[in-house]
Amino acid sequence: MIGKTTSSWITDRRQAASHKIVDAAWQVAREQGLAALTLREVAARVGVRAPSLYSHFDSKHAIYDAMYAEAWQTFLELSDGIVLPAAPRAALRLVARTFFDFATADLPRHQLMNLRTVPGFTPSPESYAIAVSALDRLSARTADLGLRLTADEVDLFTALVSGLINQQWANDPGGDRWDRLLDRAVDMYADHLNLPEEEQ
Amino acid sequence: MIGKTTSSWITDRRQAASHKIVDAAWQVAREQGLAALTLREVAARVGVRAPSLYSHFDSKHAIYDAMYAEAWQTFLELSDGIVLPAAPRAALRLVARTFFDFATADLPRHQLMNLRTVPGFTPSPESYAIAVSALDRLSARTADLGLRLTADEVDLFTALVSGLINQQWANDPGGDRWDRLLDRAVDMYADHLNLPEEEQ
DNA sequence: GTCTATAGTTTGATAGAC
DNA sequence: GTCTATCAAACTATAGAC
């Protein structure tokens, strides 16, 4: 079968248009702040008028939701792509570093993914599921290395890494005061799990 | 000398008025969200019109700044009041618990104190100094117990505790999924410092 | 699907009388 | 120091023509 049906072409065009809107929204959020996002400004970047956005999204929150889903999808693909070292301790270090760098690279993205900064916004179940699955898959991959973590242990790990991220953003944005502590924190955690020491 | 000078009376009245405004602002923030705070609503609670607030604060951000300072001042006094156990590990547990409970009791307060949720708002140097001094004093008190922490170690501790707090708020508000992990997290940290085990 | 037009609010902040 | 009046701007969302 060559080519596509007419209806799938239409779907593609719709998706492309939605994608352009979400891209523009990220642009605005990065320049003006996540909460300062306005439909007029987003529309202007896309090259249309504000009301036209309603042909693609039911509300402003629906745009936030698409941004949320996209951000976690991006992280999911990024983290699927990294090659984990066989040694559990080194693997944990890389996982932590990947997440830390991803979160400290982009404040509005971090706020949307990991904090509840936008008044009244909660991700839809479908979007939240992407976030859950991203972490589940990382957890499954470390399990393949023989590192089986309980749910509590995963929660402790995410709290530790996201704590460093938040302190970095809140108290030393652009610096490295908590960045420098990441490996040490992971080692503390690995010691807690009684993971064997490894040659660096 | 009995009584006060006229000028100190005036100062007191001004402070009382400012205090009423800040109280009203907290009330609104708790009901509507920190970012949803409006001058009209604050003024209404105080029983005046919005423009009257400008006799006491130069801008909306100035009110946020006063709230920030007050929140950290409250925590400073609370933490000054707790009696630390002599045993370092138990002391750390209590410090962590005090901060965790304070932060999870009030989301807008936590957002203002520990995150950067309000677009464009940064605490003034004077207000930020209160936050720094609150943590410094806690650090000094644990030092009196023989627990001398480096700056990095303090940073790691704050990241760990605030990480649990943020995960609790973002992913299980009202629940105890990360609350339950607090003591375990502190023990992990204490182990990392090679603090001796103690009888519970 | 995009447009114009606009409803219907709400906002922070200022001017100037009292 | 508080008020009224108001500015100037911004916002989300809808209606209806094309």
GROMACS .gro file of C-alpha atoms (C1' of nucleotides) in nm:
model
  436
    1MET     CA    1   0.000   0.000   0.000
    2ILE     CA    2   0.147   0.328  -0.118
    3GLY     CA    3   0.038   0.665   0.013
    4LYS     CA    4  -0.215   0.742   0.276
    5THR     CA    5  -0.589   0.768   0.293
    6THR     CA    6  -0.742   1.111   0.277
    7SER     CA    7  -0.853   1.100   0.638
    8SER     CA    8  -0.504   1.027   0.766
    9TRP     CA    9  -0.373   1.324   0.572
   10ILE     CA   10  -0.623   1.544   0.744
   11THR     CA   11  -0.522   1.400   1.080
   12ASP     CA   12  -0.157   1.470   1.004
   13ARG     CA   13  -0.232   1.829   0.917
   14ARG     CA   14  -0.428   1.874   1.236
   15GLN     CA   15  -0.146   1.728   1.440
   16ALA     CA   16   0.106   1.948   1.267
   17ALA     CA   17  -0.102   2.256   1.344
   18SER     CA   18  -0.141   2.155   1.708
   19HIS     CA   19   0.229   2.095   1.726
   20LYS     CA   20   0.304   2.442   1.598
   21ILE     CA   21   0.081   2.587   1.868
   22VAL     CA   22   0.251   2.391   2.143
   23ASP     CA   23   0.593   2.492   2.012
   24ALA     CA   24   0.493   2.855   2.016
   25ALA     CA   25   0.358   2.814   2.369
   26TRP     CA   26   0.694   2.682   2.488
   27GLN     CA   27   0.866   2.976   2.324
   28VAL     CA   28   0.645   3.221   2.509
   29ALA     CA   29   0.676   3.036   2.840
   30ARG     CA   30   1.052   3.046   2.817
   31GLU     CA   31   1.058   3.418   2.749
   32GLN     CA   32   0.784   3.540   2.980
   33GLY     CA   33   0.739   3.267   3.237
   34LEU     CA   34   0.506   2.971   3.243
   35ALA     CA   35   0.222   3.145   3.423
   36ALA     CA   36   0.251   3.450   3.199
   37LEU     CA   37   0.149   3.259   2.889
   38THR     CA   38  -0.134   3.423   2.695
   39LEU     CA   39  -0.336   3.297   2.402
   40ARG     CA   40  -0.286   3.619   2.207
   41GLU     CA   41   0.089   3.589   2.227
   42VAL     CA   42   0.085   3.222   2.134
   43ALA     CA   43  -0.144   3.290   1.842
   44ALA     CA   44   0.073   3.574   1.723
   45ARG     CA   45   0.376   3.345   1.705
   46VAL     CA   46   0.181   3.091   1.506
   47GLY     CA   47   0.061   3.366   1.274
   48VAL     CA   48  -0.309   3.346   1.353
   49ARG     CA   49  -0.556   3.524   1.581
   50ALA     CA   50  -0.628   3.408   1.931
   51PRO     CA   51  -0.976   3.266   1.866
   52SER     CA   52  -0.836   3.035   1.601
   53LEU     CA   53  -0.659   2.837   1.871
   54TYR     CA   54  -0.997   2.715   1.985
   55SER     CA   55  -1.024   2.509   1.669
   56HIS     CA   56  -0.739   2.300   1.807
   57PHE     CA   57  -0.767   2.324   2.184
   58ASP     CA   58  -1.074   2.355   2.400
   59SER     CA   59  -0.911   2.586   2.649
   60LYS     CA   60  -0.587   2.733   2.768
   61HIS     CA   61  -0.548   2.448   3.014
   62ALA     CA   62  -0.570   2.204   2.725
   63ILE     CA   63  -0.260   2.369   2.582
   64TYR     CA   64  -0.082   2.335   2.914
   65ASP     CA   65  -0.183   1.971   2.915
   66ALA     CA   66  -0.038   1.915   2.568
   67MET     CA   67   0.284   2.086   2.681
   68TYR     CA   68   0.298   1.865   2.987
   69ALA     CA   69   0.251   1.552   2.781
   70GLU     CA   70   0.509   1.661   2.527
   71ALA     CA   71   0.768   1.741   2.792
   72TRP     CA   72   0.735   1.400   2.956
   73GLN     CA   73   0.731   1.231   2.617
   74THR     CA   74   1.057   1.405   2.533
   75PHE     CA   75   1.210   1.292   2.858
   76LEU     CA   76   1.082   0.940   2.805
   77GLU     CA   77   1.251   0.921   2.467
   78LEU     CA   78   1.569   1.079   2.597
   79SER     CA   79   1.593   0.838   2.885
   80ASP     CA   80   1.507   0.541   2.664
   81GLY     CA   81   1.801   0.644   2.452
   82ILE     CA   82   2.071   0.650   2.715
   83VAL     CA   83   2.293   0.347   2.752
   84LEU     CA   84   2.308   0.243   3.114
   85PRO     CA   85   2.637   0.111   3.250
   86ALA     CA   86   2.612  -0.244   3.378
   87ALA     CA   87   2.729  -0.141   3.724
   88PRO     CA   88   2.423  -0.040   3.929
   89ARG     CA   89   2.591   0.249   4.107
   90ALA     CA   90   2.713   0.403   3.785
   91ALA     CA   91   2.372   0.344   3.630
   92LEU     CA   92   2.202   0.533   3.910
   93ARG     CA   93   2.447   0.818   3.869
   94LEU     CA   94   2.368   0.846   3.501
   95VAL     CA   95   1.993   0.830   3.556
   96ALA     CA   96   2.016   1.104   3.817
   97ARG     CA   97   2.239   1.316   3.597
   98THR     CA   98   2.008   1.280   3.300
   99PHE     CA   99   1.707   1.388   3.497
  100PHE     CA  100   1.891   1.667   3.675
  101ASP     CA  101   2.026   1.816   3.355
  102PHE     CA  102   1.692   1.788   3.182
  103ALA     CA  103   1.518   1.971   3.466
  104THR     CA  104   1.778   2.242   3.516
  105ALA     CA  105   1.797   2.320   3.145
  106ASP     CA  106   1.451   2.472   3.127
  107LEU     CA  107   1.268   2.629   3.421
  108PRO     CA  108   0.914   2.651   3.278
  109ARG     CA  109   0.938   2.294   3.160
  110HIS     CA  110   1.050   2.182   3.503
  111GLN     CA  111   0.772   2.380   3.668
  112LEU     CA  112   0.513   2.222   3.446
  113MET     CA  113   0.649   1.869   3.474
  114ASN     CA  114   0.735   1.852   3.840
  115LEU     CA  115   0.567   2.133   4.027
  116ARG     CA  116   0.216   2.270   4.041
  117THR     CA  117   0.286   2.624   3.938
  118VAL     CA  118  -0.008   2.704   3.714
  119PRO     CA  119  -0.314   2.790   3.924
  120GLY     CA  120  -0.592   2.542   3.860
  121PHE     CA  121  -0.399   2.319   3.624
  122THR     CA  122  -0.377   1.947   3.680
  123PRO     CA  123  -0.256   1.716   3.405
  124SER     CA  124  -0.517   1.492   3.250
  125PRO     CA  125  -0.498   1.123   3.341
  126GLU     CA  126  -0.367   1.040   2.993
  127SER     CA  127  -0.086   1.294   3.021
  128TYR     CA  128   0.001   1.197   3.375
  129ALA     CA  129   0.025   0.838   3.257
  130ILE     CA  130   0.317   0.935   3.034
  131ALA     CA  131   0.504   1.071   3.334
  132VAL     CA  132   0.438   0.757   3.531
  133SER     CA  133   0.546   0.535   3.246
  134ALA     CA  134   0.870   0.729   3.195
  135LEU     CA  135   0.969   0.657   3.553
  136ASP     CA  136   0.841   0.300   3.534
  137ARG     CA  137   1.056   0.228   3.234
  138LEU     CA  138   1.366   0.365   3.401
  139SER     CA  139   1.285   0.152   3.699
  140ALA     CA  140   1.242  -0.153   3.476
  141ARG     CA  141   1.577  -0.093   3.312
  142THR     CA  142   1.765  -0.072   3.639
  143ALA     CA  143   1.582  -0.390   3.739
  144ASP     CA  144   1.737  -0.553   3.432
  145LEU     CA  145   2.076  -0.468   3.577
  146GLY     CA  146   1.982  -0.662   3.888
  147LEU     CA  147   1.886  -0.348   4.076
  148ARG     CA  148   1.533  -0.418   4.194
  149LEU     CA  149   1.391  -0.122   4.381
  150THR     CA  150   1.080  -0.119   4.594
  151ALA     CA  151   0.824   0.153   4.534
  152ASP     CA  152   0.949   0.331   4.846
  153GLU     CA  153   1.304   0.321   4.721
  154VAL     CA  154   1.204   0.470   4.388
  155ASP     CA  155   1.012   0.744   4.569
  156LEU     CA  156   1.312   0.820   4.785
  157PHE     CA  157   1.532   0.845   4.478
  158THR     CA  158   1.301   1.082   4.293
  159ALA     CA  159   1.265   1.295   4.604
  160LEU     CA  160   1.641   1.318   4.643
  161VAL     CA  161   1.710   1.416   4.284
  162SER     CA  162   1.418   1.655   4.252
  163GLY     CA  163   1.515   1.813   4.583
  164LEU     CA  164   1.856   1.901   4.444
  165ILE     CA  165   1.692   2.039   4.132
  166ASN     CA  166   1.453   2.263   4.321
  167GLN     CA  167   1.719   2.398   4.551
  168GLN     CA  168   1.933   2.470   4.249
  169TRP     CA  169   1.657   2.666   4.079
  170ALA     CA  170   1.532   2.845   4.389
  171ASN     CA  171   1.859   2.944   4.550
  172ASP     CA  172   2.131   2.941   4.290
  173PRO     CA  173   1.984   2.961   3.940
  174GLY     CA  174   2.255   2.942   3.679
  175GLY     CA  175   2.510   2.828   3.936
  176ASP     CA  176   2.624   2.484   4.046
  177ARG     CA  177   2.584   2.484   4.423
  178TRP     CA  178   2.358   2.177   4.422
  179ASP     CA  179   2.472   2.045   4.087
  180ARG     CA  180   2.809   1.968   4.247
  181LEU     CA  181   2.635   1.757   4.511
  182LEU     CA  182   2.451   1.526   4.274
  183ASP     CA  183   2.708   1.246   4.258
  184ARG     CA  184   2.760   1.260   4.630
  185ALA     CA  185   2.386   1.236   4.686
  186VAL     CA  186   2.357   0.936   4.458
  187ASP     CA  187   2.643   0.766   4.638
  188MET     CA  188   2.472   0.828   4.968
  189TYR     CA  189   2.163   0.664   4.825
  190ALA     CA  190   2.360   0.374   4.678
  191ASP     CA  191   2.531   0.316   5.012
  192HIS     CA  192   2.189   0.311   5.172
  193LEU     CA  193   2.093   0.030   4.933
  194ASN     CA  194   2.418  -0.150   5.013
  195LEU     CA  195   2.525  -0.141   4.652
  196PRO     CA  196   2.887  -0.247   4.613
  197GLU     CA  197   3.148   0.021   4.555
  198GLU     CA  198   3.285   0.032   4.204
  199GLU     CA  199   3.596   0.162   4.040
  200GLN     CA  200   3.521   0.504   3.900
  201MET     CA  201   1.017   5.656   8.150
  202ILE     CA  202   0.652   5.564   8.124
  203GLY     CA  203   0.470   5.536   7.793
  204LYS     CA  204   0.607   5.588   7.450
  205THR     CA  205   0.701   5.883   7.239
  206THR     CA  206   0.450   6.006   6.985
  207SER     CA  207   0.661   5.891   6.695
  208SER     CA  208   0.686   5.534   6.820
  209TRP     CA  209   0.310   5.524   6.855
  210ILE     CA  210   0.276   5.622   6.494
  211THR     CA  211   0.526   5.358   6.394
  212ASP     CA  212   0.332   5.095   6.588
  213ARG     CA  213   0.008   5.189   6.418
  214ARG     CA  214   0.172   5.170   6.077
  215GLN     CA  215   0.312   4.829   6.155
  216ALA     CA  216  -0.023   4.707   6.279
  217ALA     CA  217  -0.188   4.822   5.959
  218SER     CA  218   0.075   4.654   5.745
  219HIS     CA  219   0.034   4.341   5.948
  220LYS     CA  220  -0.338   4.336   5.885
  221ILE     CA  221  -0.274   4.362   5.513
  222VAL     CA  222  -0.027   4.076   5.513
  223ASP     CA  223  -0.265   3.862   5.716
  224ALA     CA  224  -0.541   3.926   5.468
  225ALA     CA  225  -0.304   3.842   5.183
  226TRP     CA  226  -0.229   3.502   5.339
  227GLN     CA  227  -0.597   3.439   5.377
  228VAL     CA  228  -0.658   3.505   5.009
  229ALA     CA  229  -0.355   3.304   4.898
  230ARG     CA  230  -0.474   3.003   5.097
  231GLU     CA  231  -0.821   3.020   4.946
  232GLN     CA  232  -0.742   3.110   4.586
  233GLY     CA  233  -0.379   3.017   4.536
  234LEU     CA  234  -0.066   3.223   4.574
  235ALA     CA  235  -0.054   3.348   4.218
  236ALA     CA  236  -0.425   3.435   4.223
  237LEU     CA  237  -0.380   3.704   4.484
  238THR     CA  238  -0.529   4.040   4.387
  239LEU     CA  239  -0.503   4.378   4.556
  240ARG     CA  240  -0.879   4.433   4.542
  241GLU     CA  241  -0.947   4.111   4.726
  242VAL     CA  242  -0.683   4.180   4.988
  243ALA     CA  243  -0.814   4.530   5.040
  244ALA     CA  244  -1.169   4.402   5.075
  245ARG     CA  245  -1.064   4.173   5.359
  246VAL     CA  246  -0.893   4.457   5.536
  247GLY     CA  247  -1.200   4.672   5.488
  248VAL     CA  248  -1.047   4.936   5.264
  249ARG     CA  249  -1.024   5.009   4.892
  250ALA     CA  250  -0.741   4.880   4.679
  251PRO     CA  251  -0.559   5.212   4.630
  252SER     CA  252  -0.526   5.251   5.006
  253LEU     CA  253  -0.282   4.963   5.012
  254TYR     CA  254  -0.035   5.185   4.833
  255SER     CA  255  -0.001   5.393   5.149
  256HIS     CA  256   0.163   5.088   5.305
  257PHE     CA  257   0.324   4.900   5.019
  258ASP     CA  258   0.480   5.031   4.701
  259SER     CA  259   0.357   4.745   4.485
  260LYS     CA  260   0.202   4.402   4.485
  261HIS     CA  261   0.548   4.247   4.491
  262ALA     CA  262   0.623   4.440   4.810
  263ILE     CA  263   0.334   4.256   4.973
  264TYR     CA  264   0.470   3.924   4.853
  265ASP     CA  265   0.803   4.025   4.999
  266ALA     CA  266   0.649   4.100   5.338
  267MET     CA  267   0.473   3.764   5.328
  268TYR     CA  268   0.799   3.592   5.246
  269ALA     CA  269   0.976   3.762   5.534
  270GLU     CA  270   0.694   3.684   5.775
  271ALA     CA  271   0.683   3.319   5.679
  272TRP     CA  272   1.055   3.271   5.737
  273GLN     CA  273   1.035   3.472   6.057
  274THR     CA  274   0.762   3.240   6.180
  275PHE     CA  275   0.969   2.937   6.096
  276LEU     CA  276   1.273   3.091   6.261
  277GLU     CA  277   1.083   3.140   6.584
  278LEU     CA  278   0.926   2.797   6.566
  279SER     CA  279   1.260   2.627   6.514
  280ASP     CA  280   1.424   2.837   6.784
  281GLY     CA  281   1.159   2.705   7.019
  282ILE     CA  282   1.206   2.334   6.966
  283VAL     CA  283   1.418   2.142   7.216
  284LEU     CA  284   1.673   1.935   7.032
  285PRO     CA  285   1.759   1.592   7.168
  286ALA     CA  286   2.124   1.559   7.265
  287ALA     CA  287   2.172   1.267   7.029
  288PRO     CA  288   2.265   1.403   6.684
  289ARG     CA  289   2.067   1.152   6.486
  290ALA     CA  290   1.751   1.219   6.683
  291ALA     CA  291   1.815   1.591   6.654
  292LEU     CA  292   1.836   1.568   6.277
  293ARG     CA  293   1.514   1.374   6.270
  294LEU     CA  294   1.336   1.642   6.467
  295VAL     CA  295   1.474   1.923   6.256
  296ALA     CA  296   1.362   1.746   5.940
  297ARG     CA  297   1.020   1.670   6.083
  298THR     CA  298   0.972   2.029   6.194
  299PHE     CA  299   1.055   2.166   5.853
  300PHE     CA  300   0.857   1.901   5.669
  301ASP     CA  301   0.543   1.958   5.873
  302PHE     CA  302   0.575   2.333   5.843
  303ALA     CA  303   0.603   2.311   5.465
  304THR     CA  304   0.331   2.055   5.411
  305ALA     CA  305   0.085   2.241   5.631
  306ASP     CA  306   0.043   2.531   5.390
  307LEU     CA  307   0.101   2.510   5.015
  308PRO     CA  308   0.111   2.881   4.926
  309ARG     CA  309   0.347   2.945   5.214
  310HIS     CA  310   0.573   2.666   5.094
  311GLN     CA  311   0.560   2.795   4.737
  312LEU     CA  312   0.658   3.141   4.848
  313MET     CA  313   0.931   3.030   5.089
  314ASN     CA  314   1.094   2.755   4.891
  315LEU     CA  315   0.995   2.777   4.528
  316ARG     CA  316   0.980   3.053   4.272
  317THR     CA  317   0.616   3.034   4.183
  318VAL     CA  318   0.521   3.399   4.146
  319PRO     CA  319   0.631   3.531   3.806
  320GLY     CA  320   0.885   3.807   3.847
  321PHE     CA  321   0.905   3.790   4.223
  322THR     CA  322   1.239   3.759   4.399
  323PRO     CA  323   1.270   3.824   4.771
  324SER     CA  324   1.454   4.139   4.869
  325PRO     CA  325   1.799   4.091   5.019
  326GLU     CA  326   1.668   4.182   5.364
  327SER     CA  327   1.395   3.921   5.345
  328TYR     CA  328   1.621   3.656   5.202
  329ALA     CA  329   1.858   3.720   5.491
  330ILE     CA  330   1.591   3.599   5.732
  331ALA     CA  331   1.569   3.270   5.547
  332VAL     CA  332   1.944   3.232   5.552
  333SER     CA  333   1.964   3.313   5.920
  334ALA     CA  334   1.690   3.063   6.008
  335LEU     CA  335   1.895   2.784   5.854
  336ASP     CA  336   2.218   2.919   5.999
  337ARG     CA  337   2.078   2.911   6.348
  338LEU     CA  338   1.961   2.554   6.312
  339SER     CA  339   2.302   2.467   6.186
  340ALA     CA  340   2.462   2.642   6.483
  341ARG     CA  341   2.244   2.451   6.726
  342THR     CA  342   2.333   2.114   6.584
  343ALA     CA  343   2.695   2.225   6.602
  344ASP     CA  344   2.644   2.275   6.975
  345LEU     CA  345   2.551   1.908   6.993
  346GLY     CA  346   2.886   1.825   6.842
  347LEU     CA  347   2.737   1.786   6.494
  348ARG     CA  348   2.945   2.017   6.280
  349LEU     CA  349   2.822   2.020   5.923
  350THR     CA  350   3.001   2.163   5.625
  351ALA     CA  351   2.812   2.397   5.394
  352ASP     CA  352   2.780   2.114   5.143
  353GLU     CA  353   2.636   1.886   5.405
  354VAL     CA  354   2.378   2.143   5.504
  355ASP     CA  355   2.286   2.192   5.138
  356LEU     CA  356   2.248   1.819   5.092
  357PHE     CA  357   2.022   1.801   5.395
  358THR     CA  358   1.795   2.084   5.281
  359ALA     CA  359   1.774   1.932   4.934
  360LEU     CA  360   1.677   1.596   5.076
  361VAL     CA  361   1.403   1.729   5.303
  362SER     CA  362   1.265   1.979   5.055
  363GLY     CA  363   1.266   1.710   4.787
  364LEU     CA  364   1.036   1.494   4.998
  365ILE     CA  365   0.815   1.796   5.057
  366ASN     CA  366   0.783   1.880   4.690
  367GLN     CA  367   0.707   1.526   4.587
  368GLN     CA  368   0.447   1.506   4.860
  369TRP     CA  369   0.275   1.823   4.734
  370ALA     CA  370   0.306   1.749   4.365
  371ASN     CA  371   0.214   1.383   4.356
  372ASP     CA  372   0.020   1.297   4.668
  373PRO     CA  373  -0.128   1.610   4.827
  374GLY     CA  374  -0.307   1.530   5.147
  375GLY     CA  375  -0.156   1.182   5.156
  376ASP     CA  376   0.155   1.044   5.325
  377ARG     CA  377   0.345   0.870   5.047
  378TRP     CA  378   0.661   1.075   5.105
  379ASP     CA  379   0.582   1.169   5.462
  380ARG     CA  380   0.635   0.805   5.556
  381LEU     CA  381   0.985   0.814   5.407
  382LEU     CA  382   1.112   1.110   5.607
  383ASP     CA  383   1.272   0.920   5.895
  384ARG     CA  384   1.424   0.672   5.657
  385ALA     CA  385   1.569   0.956   5.451
  386VAL     CA  386   1.719   1.118   5.757
  387ASP     CA  387   1.871   0.791   5.865
  388MET     CA  388   2.024   0.748   5.523
  389TYR     CA  389   2.174   1.094   5.562
  390ALA     CA  390   2.294   1.024   5.915
  391ASP     CA  391   2.457   0.703   5.798
  392HIS     CA  392   2.628   0.901   5.528
  393LEU     CA  393   2.775   1.126   5.800
  394ASN     CA  394   2.878   0.819   5.999
  395LEU     CA  395   2.669   0.926   6.294
  396PRO     CA  396   2.643   0.650   6.553
  397GLU     CA  397   2.321   0.452   6.574
  398GLU     CA  398   2.111   0.532   6.878
  399GLU     CA  399   1.843   0.354   7.074
  400GLN     CA  400   1.506   0.477   6.948
  401DG     C1'  401  -1.068   2.670   1.008
  402DT     C1'  402  -0.987   3.128   1.019
  403DC     C1'  403  -1.150   3.563   1.052
  404DT     C1'  404  -1.363   4.020   1.280
  405DA     C1'  405  -1.592   4.192   1.647
  406DT     C1'  406  -1.683   4.201   2.092
  407DA     C1'  407  -1.868   4.059   2.525
  408DG     C1'  408  -1.760   4.058   2.988
  409DT     C1'  409  -1.414   4.056   3.330
  410DT     C1'  410  -1.033   4.163   3.582
  411DT     C1'  411  -0.602   4.357   3.664
  412DG     C1'  412  -0.220   4.693   3.886
  413DA     C1'  413  -0.157   5.141   3.938
  414DT     C1'  414  -0.229   5.670   3.942
  415DA     C1'  415  -0.456   6.145   4.012
  416DG     C1'  416  -0.646   6.435   4.299
  417DA     C1'  417  -1.023   6.568   4.638
  418DC     C1'  418  -1.092   6.547   5.126
  419DG     C1'  419  -0.425   5.789   5.475
  420DT     C1'  420  -0.834   5.696   5.269
  421DC     C1'  421  -1.147   5.783   4.934
  422DT     C1'  422  -1.371   5.809   4.430
  423DA     C1'  423  -1.289   5.786   3.976
  424DT     C1'  424  -1.055   5.612   3.626
  425DC     C1'  425  -0.691   5.473   3.317
  426DA     C1'  426  -0.489   5.162   3.016
  427DA     C1'  427  -0.430   4.729   2.943
  428DA     C1'  428  -0.488   4.256   2.942
  429DC     C1'  429  -0.743   3.841   2.958
  430DT     C1'  430  -1.043   3.403   2.805
  431DA     C1'  431  -1.401   3.288   2.547
  432DT     C1'  432  -1.805   3.320   2.220
  433DA     C1'  433  -2.093   3.453   1.799
  434DG     C1'  434  -2.137   3.453   1.348
  435DA     C1'  435  -1.969   3.583   0.865
  436DC     C1'  436  -1.690   3.386   0.510
   0.00000   0.00000   0.00000
